[in-house]
PDB file of C-alpha atoms and ligand atoms in Angstrom:
ATOM      1  CA  MET A 290      15.467   8.397   5.530  1.00 90.00           C
ATOM      2  CA  ARG A 291      13.062   7.802   8.353  1.00 96.00           C
ATOM      3  CA  PRO A 292       9.387   7.633   7.106  1.00 98.00           C
ATOM      4  CA  LEU A 293       7.269  10.236   8.672  1.00 98.00           C
ATOM      5  CA  ILE A 294       4.129   9.513  10.825  1.00 98.00           C
ATOM      6  CA  VAL A 295       0.856  11.145   9.780  1.00 98.00           C
ATOM      7  CA  ALA A 296      -1.923  11.113  12.265  1.00 98.00           C
ATOM      8  CA  SER A 297      -5.086  11.318  10.268  1.00 98.00           C
ATOM      9  CA  LEU A 298      -7.703  13.220  12.247  1.00 98.00           C
ATOM     10  CA  PRO A 299     -11.448  13.192  11.259  1.00 98.00           C
ATOM     11  CA  ILE A 300     -12.901  16.770  11.840  1.00 98.00           C
ATOM     12  CA  TYR A 301     -16.645  16.723  12.320  1.00 98.00           C
ATOM     13  CA  LYS A 302     -16.850  20.033  14.054  1.00 97.00           C
ATOM     14  CA  GLU A 303     -14.693  23.024  14.955  1.00 97.00           C
ATOM     15  CA  ASP A 304     -13.901  21.511  18.527  1.00 97.00           C
ATOM     16  CA  ASP A 305     -12.206  18.575  16.881  1.00 98.00           C
ATOM     17  CA  LEU A 306      -9.358  20.904  15.741  1.00 98.00           C
ATOM     18  CA  LEU A 307      -8.189  21.069  19.575  1.00 98.00           C
ATOM     19  CA  LYS A 308      -7.599  17.347  19.335  1.00 98.00           C
ATOM     20  CA  ALA A 309      -4.594  17.970  17.126  1.00 98.00           C
ATOM     21  CA  ARG A 310      -2.699  19.720  19.991  1.00 97.00           C
ATOM     22  CA  ASN A 311      -2.617  16.473  21.784  1.00 97.00           C
ATOM     23  CA  ILE A 312      -1.101  14.451  19.188  1.00 98.00           C
ATOM     24  CA  LYS A 313       2.744  14.466  20.047  1.00 95.00           C
ATOM     25  CA  GLU A 314       3.853  11.408  18.553  1.00 97.00           C
ATOM     26  CA  ALA A 315       3.519  12.115  14.940  1.00 98.00           C
ATOM     27  CA  ASP A 316       5.290  14.174  12.457  1.00 98.00           C
ATOM     28  CA  MET A 317       2.282  15.543  10.687  1.00 98.00           C
ATOM     29  CA  ILE A 318      -1.410  15.811  11.181  1.00 98.00           C
ATOM     30  CA  GLU A 319      -3.903  15.364   8.558  1.00 98.00           C
ATOM     31  CA  LEU A 320      -7.098  17.226   9.074  1.00 98.00           C
ATOM     32  CA  ARG A 321      -9.889  15.243   7.265  1.00 98.00           C
ATOM     33  CA  LEU A 322     -12.107  18.329   6.568  1.00 98.00           C
ATOM     34  CA  ASP A 323     -14.643  16.193   4.536  1.00 98.00           C
ATOM     35  CA  TYR A 324     -15.920  14.757   7.635  1.00 98.00           C
ATOM     36  CA  SER A 325     -17.940  17.880   8.381  1.00 98.00           C
ATOM     37  CA  GLN A 326     -20.858  18.712   6.125  1.00 96.00           C
ATOM     38  CA  LYS A 327     -19.922  22.342   6.008  1.00 96.00           C
ATOM     39  CA  LEU A 328     -16.114  23.073   5.726  1.00 97.00           C
ATOM     40  CA  ILE A 329     -14.422  24.500   8.555  1.00 98.00           C
ATOM     41  CA  SER A 330     -12.998  28.036   7.672  1.00 98.00           C
ATOM     42  CA  LEU A 331      -9.283  28.512   7.140  1.00 98.00           C
ATOM     43  CA  GLU A 332      -9.753  31.326   9.685  1.00 98.00           C
ATOM     44  CA  LYS A 333     -10.674  28.970  12.270  1.00 98.00           C
ATOM     45  CA  ILE A 334      -7.866  26.555  11.514  1.00 98.00           C
ATOM     46  CA  LYS A 335      -5.435  29.404  11.559  1.00 98.00           C
ATOM     47  CA  GLU A 336      -6.944  30.662  14.878  1.00 98.00           C
ATOM     48  CA  ILE A 337      -6.810  27.233  16.672  1.00 98.00           C
ATOM     49  CA  LEU A 338      -3.774  25.710  15.025  1.00 98.00           C
ATOM     50  CA  GLY A 339      -1.955  28.477  13.351  1.00 97.00           C
ATOM     51  CA  ASP A 340       1.274  27.594  15.136  1.00 97.00           C
ATOM     52  CA  LEU A 341       1.238  23.984  13.879  1.00 97.00           C
ATOM     53  CA  LYS A 342       0.735  24.869  10.372  1.00 97.00           C
ATOM     54  CA  GLU A 343       4.035  23.278   9.193  1.00 97.00           C
ATOM     55  CA  LYS A 344       2.767  20.024  10.537  1.00 98.00           C
ATOM     56  CA  LEU A 345      -0.711  20.108   8.973  1.00 98.00           C
ATOM     57  CA  ILE A 346      -2.088  18.564   5.951  1.00 98.00           C
ATOM     58  CA  LEU A 347      -5.561  19.728   4.924  1.00 98.00           C
ATOM     59  CA  THR A 348      -7.725  17.184   3.185  1.00 98.00           C
ATOM     60  CA  ILE A 349     -11.101  17.631   1.609  1.00 98.00           C
ATOM     61  CA  ARG A 350     -11.350  14.045   0.065  1.00 98.00           C
ATOM     62  CA  ASP A 351     -13.529  13.437  -2.965  1.00 97.00           C
ATOM     63  CA  VAL A 352     -16.452  11.039  -2.063  1.00 97.00           C
ATOM     64  CA  ASN A 353     -15.276   8.845  -5.014  1.00 95.00           C
ATOM     65  CA  GLU A 354     -11.862   8.474  -3.452  1.00 96.00           C
ATOM     66  CA  GLY A 355     -13.004   7.699   0.069  1.00 96.00           C
ATOM     67  CA  GLY A 356     -14.374  11.090   1.388  1.00 97.00           C
ATOM     68  CA  VAL A 357     -17.417  11.399   3.522  1.00 98.00           C
ATOM     69  CA  TYR A 358     -19.476  14.399   2.739  1.00 98.00           C
ATOM     70  CA  LYS A 359     -19.623  15.659  -0.878  1.00 97.00           C
ATOM     71  CA  ILE A 360     -18.067  19.030  -0.994  1.00 97.00           C
ATOM     72  CA  ALA A 361     -18.942  20.988  -4.147  1.00 97.00           C
ATOM     73  CA  ASP A 362     -15.938  20.955  -6.617  1.00 98.00           C
ATOM     74  CA  SER A 363     -15.997  24.652  -7.006  1.00 98.00           C
ATOM     75  CA  GLU A 364     -15.913  25.324  -3.297  1.00 98.00           C
ATOM     76  CA  LYS A 365     -13.070  22.852  -2.809  1.00 98.00           C
ATOM     77  CA  ALA A 366     -11.118  24.391  -5.587  1.00 98.00           C
ATOM     78  CA  LYS A 367     -11.612  27.935  -4.198  1.00 98.00           C
ATOM     79  CA  TYR A 368     -10.790  26.589  -0.486  1.00 98.00           C
ATOM     80  CA  LEU A 369      -7.602  24.941  -1.684  1.00 98.00           C
ATOM     81  CA  GLN A 370      -6.535  28.212  -3.815  1.00 98.00           C
ATOM     82  CA  GLU A 371      -6.937  30.184  -0.648  1.00 98.00           C
ATOM     83  CA  ALA A 372      -5.147  27.474   1.520  1.00 98.00           C
ATOM     84  CA  ASP A 373      -2.301  27.801  -0.871  1.00 98.00           C
ATOM     85  CA  LEU A 374      -1.999  31.568  -0.561  1.00 98.00           C
ATOM     86  CA  GLU A 375      -2.085  31.082   3.242  1.00 97.00           C
ATOM     87  CA  GLY A 376       1.006  28.626   2.991  1.00 97.00           C
ATOM     88  CA  PHE A 377      -0.965  25.498   3.788  1.00 98.00           C
ATOM     89  CA  ILE A 378       0.067  22.068   2.800  1.00 98.00           C
ATOM     90  CA  TYR A 379      -2.851  20.001   1.358  1.00 98.00           C
ATOM     91  CA  ASP A 380      -3.661  16.705  -0.030  1.00 98.00           C
ATOM     92  CA  VAL A 381      -5.309  16.844  -3.605  1.00 98.00           C
ATOM     93  CA  GLU A 382      -6.420  14.072  -5.928  1.00 98.00           C
ATOM     94  CA  ALA A 383      -4.474  13.790  -9.341  1.00 98.00           C
ATOM     95  CA  SER A 384      -8.169  13.182 -10.766  1.00 98.00           C
ATOM     96  CA  PHE A 385      -9.180  16.710  -9.084  1.00 98.00           C
ATOM     97  CA  LEU A 386      -6.232  18.398 -10.673  1.00 98.00           C
ATOM     98  CA  GLU A 387      -7.249  17.043 -14.098  1.00 97.00           C
ATOM     99  CA  ARG A 388     -10.420  19.072 -13.857  1.00 97.00           C
ATOM    100  CA  PHE A 389      -9.593  22.215 -11.760  1.00 98.00           C
ATOM    101  CA  ASP A 390      -6.609  24.415 -11.752  1.00 97.00           C
ATOM    102  CA  VAL A 391      -5.398  24.106  -8.222  1.00 98.00           C
ATOM    103  CA  PRO A 392      -1.731  24.663  -7.132  1.00 98.00           C
ATOM    104  CA  PHE A 393       0.096  21.428  -6.374  1.00 98.00           C
ATOM    105  CA  LYS A 394       3.654  22.634  -5.905  1.00 98.00           C
ATOM    106  CA  GLY A 395       4.582  21.575  -2.358  1.00 98.00           C
ATOM    107  CA  LYS A 396       1.481  19.663  -1.831  1.00 98.00           C
ATOM    108  CA  ILE A 397       0.633  15.849  -1.743  1.00 98.00           C
ATOM    109  CA  VAL A 398      -0.972  14.664  -4.833  1.00 98.00           C
ATOM    110  CA  SER A 399      -2.895  11.418  -4.337  1.00 98.00           C
ATOM    111  CA  ALA A 400      -4.822   8.558  -6.017  1.00 98.00           C
ATOM    112  CA  HIS A 401      -6.861   6.074  -4.268  1.00 98.00           C
ATOM    113  CA  TYR A 402      -8.059   2.647  -5.478  1.00 98.00           C
ATOM    114  CA  PHE A 403     -10.590   1.063  -3.249  1.00 95.00           C
ATOM    115  CA  ASN A 404     -11.878  -1.660  -5.531  1.00 95.00           C
ATOM    116  CA  GLU A 405      -9.622  -2.827  -8.113  1.00 95.00           C
ATOM    117  CA  LEU A 406      -5.785  -2.491  -8.438  1.00 98.00           C
ATOM    118  CA  PRO A 407      -4.779   0.146 -11.243  1.00 98.00           C
ATOM    119  CA  LYS A 408      -2.241  -0.874 -13.799  1.00 98.00           C
ATOM    120  CA  TYR A 409       1.472   0.177 -13.174  1.00 98.00           C
ATOM    121  CA  GLU A 410       1.454   2.215 -16.217  1.00 98.00           C
ATOM    122  CA  GLU A 411      -1.593   4.358 -15.075  1.00 98.00           C
ATOM    123  CA  VAL A 412       0.079   5.165 -11.734  1.00 98.00           C
ATOM    124  CA  GLU A 413       3.525   5.723 -13.214  1.00 98.00           C
ATOM    125  CA  LYS A 414       1.738   8.351 -15.407  1.00 98.00           C
ATOM    126  CA  ILE A 415       0.477  10.328 -12.537  1.00 98.00           C
ATOM    127  CA  ILE A 416       3.730  10.019 -10.622  1.00 98.00           C
ATOM    128  CA  LYS A 417       5.684  11.387 -13.671  1.00 97.00           C
ATOM    129  CA  LYS A 418       3.353  14.133 -14.254  1.00 98.00           C
ATOM    130  CA  TYR A 419       3.447  15.761 -10.723  1.00 98.00           C
ATOM    131  CA  SER A 420       6.507  14.401  -8.943  1.00 94.00           C
ATOM    132  CA  GLN A 421       8.716  17.391  -9.903  1.00 97.00           C
ATOM    133  CA  ASP A 422       6.770  19.956  -8.205  1.00 98.00           C
ATOM    134  CA  ALA A 423       4.713  18.006  -5.670  1.00 98.00           C
ATOM    135  CA  LEU A 424       5.829  17.358  -2.203  1.00 98.00           C
ATOM    136  CA  PHE A 425       4.756  13.769  -2.323  1.00 98.00           C
ATOM    137  CA  ILE A 426       2.908  11.514  -4.603  1.00 98.00           C
ATOM    138  CA  LYS A 427       0.636   9.284  -2.635  1.00 98.00           C
ATOM    139  CA  ILE A 428      -0.990   5.941  -3.858  1.00 98.00           C
ATOM    140  CA  ALA A 429      -3.325   4.060  -1.732  1.00 98.00           C
ATOM    141  CA  THR A 430      -4.590   0.688  -3.119  1.00 98.00           C
ATOM    142  CA  ILE A 431      -6.844  -1.933  -1.890  1.00 98.00           C
ATOM    143  CA  GLY A 432      -4.746  -4.975  -0.543  1.00 97.00           C
ATOM    144  CA  LYS A 433      -5.916  -7.526  -3.181  1.00 95.00           C
ATOM    145  CA  GLY A 434      -4.315  -9.540  -5.838  1.00 97.00           C
ATOM    146  CA  GLU A 435      -0.614  -8.430  -6.822  1.00 98.00           C
ATOM    147  CA  TYR A 436      -0.768  -5.237  -4.728  1.00 98.00           C
ATOM    148  CA  LYS A 437       2.709  -5.907  -3.107  1.00 98.00           C
ATOM    149  CA  GLU A 438       4.164  -6.313  -6.387  1.00 98.00           C
ATOM    150  CA  LEU A 439       2.773  -3.024  -7.613  1.00 98.00           C
ATOM    151  CA  LEU A 440       3.354  -1.047  -4.404  1.00 98.00           C
ATOM    152  CA  THR A 441       6.967  -2.170  -4.081  1.00 98.00           C
ATOM    153  CA  LYS A 442       7.614  -1.381  -7.746  1.00 98.00           C
ATOM    154  CA  LEU A 443       6.712   2.165  -7.156  1.00 98.00           C
ATOM    155  CA  LEU A 444       9.133   2.486  -4.275  1.00 98.00           C
ATOM    156  CA  LYS A 445      11.936   3.362  -7.072  1.00 98.00           C
ATOM    157  CA  PHE A 446      10.473   6.945  -7.275  1.00 98.00           C
ATOM    158  CA  ASP A 447      11.440   9.619  -5.070  1.00 95.00           C
ATOM    159  CA  LYS A 448       8.932  11.244  -2.903  1.00 97.00           C
ATOM    160  CA  ILE A 449       6.510   8.462  -3.049  1.00 98.00           C
ATOM    161  CA  ILE A 450       3.949   7.217  -0.491  1.00 98.00           C
ATOM    162  CA  VAL A 451       2.489   3.807  -0.899  1.00 98.00           C
ATOM    163  CA  LEU A 452      -0.384   2.756   1.255  1.00 98.00           C
ATOM    164  CA  PRO A 453      -2.074  -0.735   1.170  1.00 98.00           C
ATOM    165  CA  MET A 454      -5.618  -0.663   2.473  1.00 98.00           C
ATOM    166  CA  GLY A 455      -7.516  -3.250   4.258  1.00 97.00           C
ATOM    167  CA  VAL A 456      -4.442  -5.318   5.093  1.00 98.00           C
ATOM    168  CA  ASP A 457      -2.145  -5.905   8.235  1.00 98.00           C
ATOM    169  CA  PRO A 458      -1.263  -2.407   9.311  1.00 98.00           C
ATOM    170  CA  LEU A 459       2.208  -3.620   9.835  1.00 98.00           C
ATOM    171  CA  GLU A 460       2.733  -3.712   6.249  1.00 98.00           C
ATOM    172  CA  ARG A 461       2.703   0.161   6.084  1.00 98.00           C
ATOM    173  CA  ILE A 462       5.577   0.040   8.493  1.00 98.00           C
ATOM    174  CA  ALA A 463       7.505  -2.424   6.250  1.00 98.00           C
ATOM    175  CA  LEU A 464       6.869  -0.143   3.133  1.00 98.00           C
ATOM    176  CA  GLY A 465       8.097   2.856   5.054  1.00 98.00           C
ATOM    177  CA  ILE A 466      11.195   1.207   5.990  1.00 97.00           C
ATOM    178  CA  LEU A 467      11.593   0.237   2.353  1.00 97.00           C
ATOM    179  CA  GLY A 468      11.249   3.849   1.188  1.00 97.00           C
ATOM    180  CA  SER A 469       7.574   4.905   1.483  1.00 98.00           C
ATOM    181  CA  ARG A 470       7.857   8.427   2.778  1.00 98.00           C
ATOM    182  CA  LEU A 471       4.735   8.889   5.001  1.00 98.00           C
ATOM    183  CA  ILE A 472       2.992   6.271   7.032  1.00 98.00           C
ATOM    184  CA  TYR A 473      -0.698   7.092   7.439  1.00 98.00           C
ATOM    185  CA  THR A 474      -2.160   6.161  10.861  1.00 98.00           C
ATOM    186  CA  PHE A 475      -5.380   6.921  12.904  1.00 98.00           C
ATOM    187  CA  VAL A 476      -6.092   8.810  16.120  1.00 98.00           C
ATOM    188  CA  GLU A 477      -9.398   7.617  17.455  1.00 95.00           C
ATOM    189  CA  THR A 478     -11.015   5.876  14.459  1.00 96.00           C
ATOM    190  CA  GLN A 479      -9.555   4.868  11.174  1.00 97.00           C
ATOM    191  CA  THR A 480     -10.148   7.129   8.305  1.00 97.00           C
ATOM    192  CA  ALA A 481      -9.072   4.239   5.961  1.00 95.00           C
ATOM    193  CA  PRO A 482      -8.788   0.418   6.638  1.00 95.00           C
ATOM    194  CA  GLY A 483      -5.079  -0.764   7.292  1.00 96.00           C
ATOM    195  CA  GLN A 484      -4.182   2.177   9.384  1.00 98.00           C
ATOM    196  CA  MET A 485      -2.403   1.583  12.753  1.00 98.00           C
ATOM    197  CA  HIS A 486      -2.660   3.895  15.778  1.00 98.00           C
ATOM    198  CA  TYR A 487      -0.083   6.852  15.428  1.00 98.00           C
ATOM    199  CA  SER A 488       1.565   6.248  18.654  1.00 98.00           C
ATOM    200  CA  LYS A 489       2.341   2.749  17.941  1.00 98.00           C
ATOM    201  CA  ALA A 490       3.640   3.318  14.498  1.00 98.00           C
ATOM    202  CA  PHE A 491       5.757   6.153  16.078  1.00 97.00           C
ATOM    203  CA  LYS A 492       7.161   3.894  18.768  1.00 96.00           C
ATOM    204  CA  ILE A 493       8.062   1.161  16.223  1.00 96.00           C
ATOM    205  CA  ILE A 494       9.582   3.655  13.704  1.00 96.00           C
ATOM    206  CA  SER A 495      11.427   5.462  16.639  1.00 94.00           C
ATOM    207  CA  CYS A 496      13.329   2.160  17.712  1.00 92.00           C
ATOM    208  CA  LEU A 497      14.517   1.813  14.378  1.00 91.00           C
ATOM    209  CA  TYR A 498      15.849   5.265  13.477  1.00 89.00           C
ATOM    210  CA  ASP A 499      16.509   7.184  16.770  1.00 69.00           C
TER     211      ASP A 499
HETATM  212  O1  DQA B 634      -5.289   9.463   1.328  1.00 90.06           O
HETATM  213  C1  DQA B 634      -5.163   9.260   2.526  1.00 90.06           C
HETATM  214  C2  DQA B 634      -4.672   7.913   3.005  1.00 90.06           C
HETATM  215  C3  DQA B 634      -5.773   7.092   3.547  1.00 90.06           C
HETATM  216  O2  DQA B 634      -6.647   6.824   2.697  1.00 90.06           O
HETATM  217  C4  DQA B 634      -4.913   5.720   4.195  1.00 90.06           C
HETATM  218  O3  DQA B 634      -5.185   4.770   3.460  1.00 90.06           O
HETATM  219  O4  DQA B 634      -4.435   5.895   5.247  1.00 90.06           O
HETATM  220  C5  DQA B 634      -6.319   7.910   4.767  1.00 90.06           C
HETATM  221  C6  DQA B 634      -6.870   9.273   4.329  1.00 90.06           C
HETATM  222  O5  DQA B 634      -7.247  10.009   5.311  1.00 90.06           O
HETATM  223  C7  DQA B 634      -5.870  10.018   3.636  1.00 90.06           C
HETATM  224  O6  DQA B 634      -6.293  11.179   3.196  1.00 90.06           O
END
């Protein structure tokens, strides 16, 4: 199965939504809504990018998992509940789902480890808990110590996305070929270390699969 390319786009202000229209060489576009101090409304997103809805991933990343601005938990939960009713795909942390009742069927459930590698058992627990209903489970870890052993071991799971951070971006391509379902890439500036430009990733993947 061809891994899909996700172009991760920081949204600082409403106008940044327009940039999504120019991104052709990506299968999906992640809108990083936590780059804006005040959340851009779902109404605005629908107005500007409504026709691209199926390609969009809405993300309000928690600050302790790599987010930029702190959005109040209750506001985030409400926003995601509404986004679900509107039929948007979003990305939500497994840790957030432990605390808030937010739908995750058909969504991306994620966990990010920026400082230390998690134990295999900890990640396996998350995957087993959410993988039946989630669209994908995404595990991003720092590229340190035995991260390759850990991430490749996770590839046996269906619907899995593994992303090493802070290492050669080609490693994400390699893991995509081995079964990681999405490859996260950048548009203008990286939203995490270890991303490649989306058009480069798209070209590499296209020459293997098309
Ligand atoms: O969770 C992820 C993955 C990511 O952290 C990465 O490693 O590319 C980038 C984030 O924008 C996204 O929400």
